[in-house]
Tab-separated table of C-alpha atoms in Angstrom:
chain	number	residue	atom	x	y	z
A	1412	UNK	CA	0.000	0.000	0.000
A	1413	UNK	CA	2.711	2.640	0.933
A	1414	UNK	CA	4.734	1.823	-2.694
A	1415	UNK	CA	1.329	2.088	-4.664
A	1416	UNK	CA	0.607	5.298	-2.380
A	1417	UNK	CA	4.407	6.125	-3.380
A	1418	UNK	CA	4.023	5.751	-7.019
A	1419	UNK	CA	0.845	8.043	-7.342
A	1420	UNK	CA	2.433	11.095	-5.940
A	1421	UNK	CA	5.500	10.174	-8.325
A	1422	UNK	CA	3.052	10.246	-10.812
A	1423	UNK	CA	0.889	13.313	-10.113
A	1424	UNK	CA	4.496	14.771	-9.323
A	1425	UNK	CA	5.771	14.061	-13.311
A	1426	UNK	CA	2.237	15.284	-14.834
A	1427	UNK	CA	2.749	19.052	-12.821
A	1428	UNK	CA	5.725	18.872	-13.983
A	1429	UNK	CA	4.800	18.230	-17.729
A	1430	UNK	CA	2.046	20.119	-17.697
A	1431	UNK	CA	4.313	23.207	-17.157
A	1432	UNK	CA	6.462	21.961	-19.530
A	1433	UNK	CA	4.280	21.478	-22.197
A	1434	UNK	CA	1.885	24.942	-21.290
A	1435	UNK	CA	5.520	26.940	-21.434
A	1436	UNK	CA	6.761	25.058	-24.491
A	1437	UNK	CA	3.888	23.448	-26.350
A	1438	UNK	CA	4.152	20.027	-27.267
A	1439	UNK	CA	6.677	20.286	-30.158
A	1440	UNK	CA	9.362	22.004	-27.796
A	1441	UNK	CA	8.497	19.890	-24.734
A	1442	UNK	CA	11.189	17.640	-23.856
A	1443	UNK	CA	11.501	14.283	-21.428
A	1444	UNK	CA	14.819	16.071	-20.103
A	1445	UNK	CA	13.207	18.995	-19.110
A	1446	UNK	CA	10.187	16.819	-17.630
A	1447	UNK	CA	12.533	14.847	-15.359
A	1448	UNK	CA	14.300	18.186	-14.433
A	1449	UNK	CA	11.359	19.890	-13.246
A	1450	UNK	CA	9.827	16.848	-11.587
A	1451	UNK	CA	12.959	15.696	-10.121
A	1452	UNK	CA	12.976	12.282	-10.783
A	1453	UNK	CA	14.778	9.604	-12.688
A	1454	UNK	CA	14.082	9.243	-16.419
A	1455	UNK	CA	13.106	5.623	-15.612
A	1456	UNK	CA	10.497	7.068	-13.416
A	1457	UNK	CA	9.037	8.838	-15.927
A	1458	UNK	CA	9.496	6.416	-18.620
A	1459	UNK	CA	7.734	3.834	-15.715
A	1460	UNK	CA	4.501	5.544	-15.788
A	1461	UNK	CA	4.500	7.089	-19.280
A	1462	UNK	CA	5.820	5.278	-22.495
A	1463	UNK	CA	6.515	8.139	-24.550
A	1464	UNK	CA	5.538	12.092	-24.834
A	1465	UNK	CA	2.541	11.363	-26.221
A	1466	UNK	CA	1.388	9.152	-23.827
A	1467	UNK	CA	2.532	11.771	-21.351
A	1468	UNK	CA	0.500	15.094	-22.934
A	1469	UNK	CA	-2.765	12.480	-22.831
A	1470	UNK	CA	-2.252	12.099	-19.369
A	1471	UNK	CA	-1.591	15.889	-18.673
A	1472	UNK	CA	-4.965	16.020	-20.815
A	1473	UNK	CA	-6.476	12.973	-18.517
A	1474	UNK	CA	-5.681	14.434	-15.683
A	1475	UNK	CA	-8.229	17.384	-15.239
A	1476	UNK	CA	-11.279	15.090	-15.524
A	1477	UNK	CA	-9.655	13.032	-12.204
A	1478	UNK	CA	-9.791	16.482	-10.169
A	1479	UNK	CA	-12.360	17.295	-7.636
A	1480	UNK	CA	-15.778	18.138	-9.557
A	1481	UNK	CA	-17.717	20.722	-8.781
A	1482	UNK	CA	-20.433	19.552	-5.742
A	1483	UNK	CA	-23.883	18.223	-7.106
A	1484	UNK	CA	-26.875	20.430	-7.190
A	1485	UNK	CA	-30.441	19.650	-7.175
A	1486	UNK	CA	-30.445	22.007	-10.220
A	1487	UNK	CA	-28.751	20.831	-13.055
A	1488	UNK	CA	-28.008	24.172	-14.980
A	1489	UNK	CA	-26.925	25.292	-11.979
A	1490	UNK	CA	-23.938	22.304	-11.936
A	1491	UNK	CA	-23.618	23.472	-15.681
A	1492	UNK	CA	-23.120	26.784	-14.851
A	1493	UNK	CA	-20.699	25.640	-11.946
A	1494	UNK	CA	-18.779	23.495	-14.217
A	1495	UNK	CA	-17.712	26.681	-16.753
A	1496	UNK	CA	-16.838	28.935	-13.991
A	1497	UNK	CA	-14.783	26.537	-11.949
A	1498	UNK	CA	-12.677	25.944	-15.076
A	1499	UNK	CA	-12.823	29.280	-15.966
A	1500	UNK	CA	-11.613	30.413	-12.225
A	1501	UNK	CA	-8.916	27.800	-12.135
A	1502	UNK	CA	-7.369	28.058	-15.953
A	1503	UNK	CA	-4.877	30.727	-15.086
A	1504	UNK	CA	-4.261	29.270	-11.613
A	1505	UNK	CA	-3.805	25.386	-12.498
A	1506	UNK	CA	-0.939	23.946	-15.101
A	1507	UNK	CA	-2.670	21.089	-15.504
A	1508	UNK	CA	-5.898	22.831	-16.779
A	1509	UNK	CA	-3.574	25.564	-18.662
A	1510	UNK	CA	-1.635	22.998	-20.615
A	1511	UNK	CA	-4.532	20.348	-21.227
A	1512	UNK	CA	-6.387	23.761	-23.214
A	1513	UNK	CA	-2.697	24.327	-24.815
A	1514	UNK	CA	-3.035	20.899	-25.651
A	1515	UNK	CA	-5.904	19.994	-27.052
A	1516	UNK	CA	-5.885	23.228	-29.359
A	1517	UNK	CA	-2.469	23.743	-30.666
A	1518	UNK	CA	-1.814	22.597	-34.165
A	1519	UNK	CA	1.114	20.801	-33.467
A	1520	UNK	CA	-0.714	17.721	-31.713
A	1521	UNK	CA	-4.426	17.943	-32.537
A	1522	UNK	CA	-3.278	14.614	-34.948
A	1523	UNK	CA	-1.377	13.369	-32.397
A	1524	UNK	CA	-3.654	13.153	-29.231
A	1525	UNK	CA	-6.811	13.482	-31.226
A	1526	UNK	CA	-9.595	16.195	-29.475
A	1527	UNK	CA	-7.590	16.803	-26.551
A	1528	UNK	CA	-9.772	17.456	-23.644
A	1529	UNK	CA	-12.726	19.196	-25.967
A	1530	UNK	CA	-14.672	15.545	-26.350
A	1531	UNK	CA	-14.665	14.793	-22.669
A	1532	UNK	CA	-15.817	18.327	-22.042
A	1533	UNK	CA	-18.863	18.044	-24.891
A	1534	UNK	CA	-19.618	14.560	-23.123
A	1535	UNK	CA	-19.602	16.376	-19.916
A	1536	UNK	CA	-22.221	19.151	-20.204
A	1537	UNK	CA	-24.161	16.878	-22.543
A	1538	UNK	CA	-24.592	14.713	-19.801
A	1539	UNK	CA	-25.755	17.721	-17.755
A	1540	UNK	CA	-27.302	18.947	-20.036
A	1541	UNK	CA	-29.484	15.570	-20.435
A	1542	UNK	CA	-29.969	15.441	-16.438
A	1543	UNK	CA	-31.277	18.911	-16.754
A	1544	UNK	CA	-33.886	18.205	-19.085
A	1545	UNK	CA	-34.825	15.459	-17.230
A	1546	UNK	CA	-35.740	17.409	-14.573
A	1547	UNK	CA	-37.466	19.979	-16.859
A	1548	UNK	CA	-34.962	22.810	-16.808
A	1549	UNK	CA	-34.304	23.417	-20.243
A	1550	UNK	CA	-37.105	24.885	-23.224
A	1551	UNK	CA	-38.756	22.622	-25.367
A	1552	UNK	CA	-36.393	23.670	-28.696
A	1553	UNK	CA	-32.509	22.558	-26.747
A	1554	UNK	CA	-31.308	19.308	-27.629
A	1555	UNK	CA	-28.701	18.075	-25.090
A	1556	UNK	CA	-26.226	17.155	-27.368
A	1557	UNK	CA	-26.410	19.995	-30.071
A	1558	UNK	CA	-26.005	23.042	-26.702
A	1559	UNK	CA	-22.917	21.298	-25.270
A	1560	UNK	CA	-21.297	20.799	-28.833
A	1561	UNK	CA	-22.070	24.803	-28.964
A	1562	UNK	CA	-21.402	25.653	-25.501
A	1563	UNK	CA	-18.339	23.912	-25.728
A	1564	UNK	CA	-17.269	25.863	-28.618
A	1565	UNK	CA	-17.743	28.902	-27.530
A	1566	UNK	CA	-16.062	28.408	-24.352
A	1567	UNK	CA	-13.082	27.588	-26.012
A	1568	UNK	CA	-13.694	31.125	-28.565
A	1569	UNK	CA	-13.700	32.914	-25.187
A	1570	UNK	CA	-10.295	31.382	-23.536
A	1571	UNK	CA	-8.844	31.954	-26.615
A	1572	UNK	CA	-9.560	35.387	-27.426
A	1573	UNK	CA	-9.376	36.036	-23.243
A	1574	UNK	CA	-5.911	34.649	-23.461
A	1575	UNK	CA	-4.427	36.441	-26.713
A	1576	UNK	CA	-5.857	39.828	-25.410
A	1577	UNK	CA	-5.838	39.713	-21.304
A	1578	UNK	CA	-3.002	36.898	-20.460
A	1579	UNK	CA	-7.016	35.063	-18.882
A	1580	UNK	CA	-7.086	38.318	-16.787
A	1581	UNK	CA	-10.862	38.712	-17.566
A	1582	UNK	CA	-11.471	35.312	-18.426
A	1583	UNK	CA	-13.978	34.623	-15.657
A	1584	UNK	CA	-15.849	38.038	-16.425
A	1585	UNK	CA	-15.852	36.565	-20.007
A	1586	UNK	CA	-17.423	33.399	-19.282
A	1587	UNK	CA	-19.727	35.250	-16.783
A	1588	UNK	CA	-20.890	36.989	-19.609
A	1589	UNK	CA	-21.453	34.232	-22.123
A	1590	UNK	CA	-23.332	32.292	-19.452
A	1591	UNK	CA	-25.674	35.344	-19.026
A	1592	UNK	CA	-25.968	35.764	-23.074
A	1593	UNK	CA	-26.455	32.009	-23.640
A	1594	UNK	CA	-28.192	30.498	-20.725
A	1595	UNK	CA	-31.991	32.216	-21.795
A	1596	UNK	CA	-31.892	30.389	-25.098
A	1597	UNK	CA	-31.642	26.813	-22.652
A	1598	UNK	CA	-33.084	27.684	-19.187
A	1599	UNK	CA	-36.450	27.694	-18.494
A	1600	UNK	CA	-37.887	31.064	-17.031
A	1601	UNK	CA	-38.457	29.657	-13.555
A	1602	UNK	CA	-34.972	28.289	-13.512
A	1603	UNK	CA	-33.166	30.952	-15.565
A	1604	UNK	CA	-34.067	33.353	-12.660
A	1605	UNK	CA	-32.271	31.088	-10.200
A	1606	UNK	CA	-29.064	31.156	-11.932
A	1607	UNK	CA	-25.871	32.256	-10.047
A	1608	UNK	CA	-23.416	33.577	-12.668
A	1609	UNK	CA	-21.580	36.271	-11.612
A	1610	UNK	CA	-17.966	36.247	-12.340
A	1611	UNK	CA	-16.536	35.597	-8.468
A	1612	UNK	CA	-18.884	32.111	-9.159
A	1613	UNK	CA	-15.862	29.479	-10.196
A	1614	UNK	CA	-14.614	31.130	-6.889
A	1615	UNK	CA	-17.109	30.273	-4.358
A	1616	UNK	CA	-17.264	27.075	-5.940
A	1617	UNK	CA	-14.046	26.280	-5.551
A	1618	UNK	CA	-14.065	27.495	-1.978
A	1619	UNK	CA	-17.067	25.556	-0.861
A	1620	UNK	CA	-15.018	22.139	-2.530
A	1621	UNK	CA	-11.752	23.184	-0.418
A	1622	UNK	CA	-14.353	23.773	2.992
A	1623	UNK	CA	-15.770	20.299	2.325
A	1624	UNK	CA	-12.815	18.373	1.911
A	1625	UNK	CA	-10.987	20.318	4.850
A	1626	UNK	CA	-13.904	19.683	7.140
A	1627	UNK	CA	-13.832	15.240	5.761
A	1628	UNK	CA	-10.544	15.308	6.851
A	1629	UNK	CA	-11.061	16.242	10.103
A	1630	UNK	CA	-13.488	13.585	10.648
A	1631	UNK	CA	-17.030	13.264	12.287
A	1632	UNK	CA	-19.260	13.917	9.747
A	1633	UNK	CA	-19.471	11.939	6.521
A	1634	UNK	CA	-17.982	13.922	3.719
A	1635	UNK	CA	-21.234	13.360	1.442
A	1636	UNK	CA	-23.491	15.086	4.098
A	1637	UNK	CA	-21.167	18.193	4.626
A	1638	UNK	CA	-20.954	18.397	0.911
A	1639	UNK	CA	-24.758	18.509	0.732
A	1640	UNK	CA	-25.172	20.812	3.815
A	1641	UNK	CA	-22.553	23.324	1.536
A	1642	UNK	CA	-24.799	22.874	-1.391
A	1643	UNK	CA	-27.696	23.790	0.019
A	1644	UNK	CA	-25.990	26.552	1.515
A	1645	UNK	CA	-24.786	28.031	-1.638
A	1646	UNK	CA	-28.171	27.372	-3.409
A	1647	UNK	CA	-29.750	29.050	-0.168
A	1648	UNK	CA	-27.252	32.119	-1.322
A	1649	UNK	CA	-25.607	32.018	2.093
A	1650	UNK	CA	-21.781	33.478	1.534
A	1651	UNK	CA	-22.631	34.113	-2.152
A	1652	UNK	CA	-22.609	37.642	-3.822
């Protein structure tokens, strides 16, 4: 147990490390070398857990699907909305998010590692998107699949353009605002009002994951009940602007 505990922080360890690598270089001037500098490890370590670079920019790519989610919500467009800002919030802050965007839209390896992360985002909100309508959220007219192949895209119009003319310094007002453009075409009125969208919202988000898994680790309560205590907290607009 303490050698497989071991070799997943060696792991998570090399991915950091080539995700910076890759988000400063792109995948053309990425190198191992630089990889095993940064992580500081043995090339065997990295060659261990990854065969080759490729195999190691589709884990960097992987890897932001395996971090904390943002918490369920009774409301599904809500979790939608969540879901944009929290990656929105955390693209300028996280490497691993930073370089799996680098990834999956630079030139240089969209034949190489396919989509990048952009399928596993579409399948993401479609599936969302889906429990929304399920619960009647969404107008008659949106088809699951169709808005998350859109919303998807235009996310990844507003990082881009965020990034080439702000460095992502506005990209959560950016994606606060495409939520608010987009989200009457899909929402139901009843729903749409509910919305929380402002652009401190990947924020709060991500502070109410960090004050749920802080409080699990301390013990006593189960961590699914604290996590649906801080749900219904936020959706009760309790700490939120």
């Amino acid at each position: 147990m303490v050698r497989q505990e071991r070799a997943l922080r060696t792991r998570r360890l090399i991915l950091e490390a080539a995700a910076s690598v890759f988000d400063e270089f792109g995948y053309e001037g990425a190198t191992i070398g630089e990889v095993v500098s940064r992580a500081g490890v043995t090339r065997g370590a990295v060659y261990f857990h990854f065969a080759s670079k490729r195999d190691l920019a589709q884990g960097v790519v992987a890897e932001q699907f395996a971090q904390d989610g943002v918490p369920e919500r009774s409301c599904k467009l809500q979790e939608f909305v969540d879901t944009g800002m929290v990656v929105a919030h955390l693209m300028p802050r996280d490497p691993l998010l930073s370089a799996g965007a680098r990834l999956s839209l630079g030139q240089d390896v969209f034949d190489d590692i396919g989509g990048g992360a952009i399928p596993g985002w579409i399948s993401q909100m479609e599936r969302l998107l889906v429990a929304a309508s399920e619960r009647g959220e969404l107008l008659p007219h949106v088809v699951p699949a169709d808005t998350a192949w859109l919303i998807t895209a235009a996310w990844t119009g507003v990082q881009i353009q965020s990034q080439k003319l702000s460095g992502r310094a506005d990209l959560e007002q950016r994606m606060s605002g495409l939520f608010q453009h987009l989200m009457p075409s899909v929402a139901v009125p009843g729903v749409l009002g509910s919305l929380r969208m402002s652009p401190d919202r990947g924020a709060q988000v991500v502070a109410e994951v960090a004050a749920v898994r802080a409080a699990a680790e301390e013990g006593g309560e189960e961590p699914a009940e604290r996590q649906a205590g801080a749900a219904e907290a936020v959706a009760n607009g309790v700490g939120v602007g």
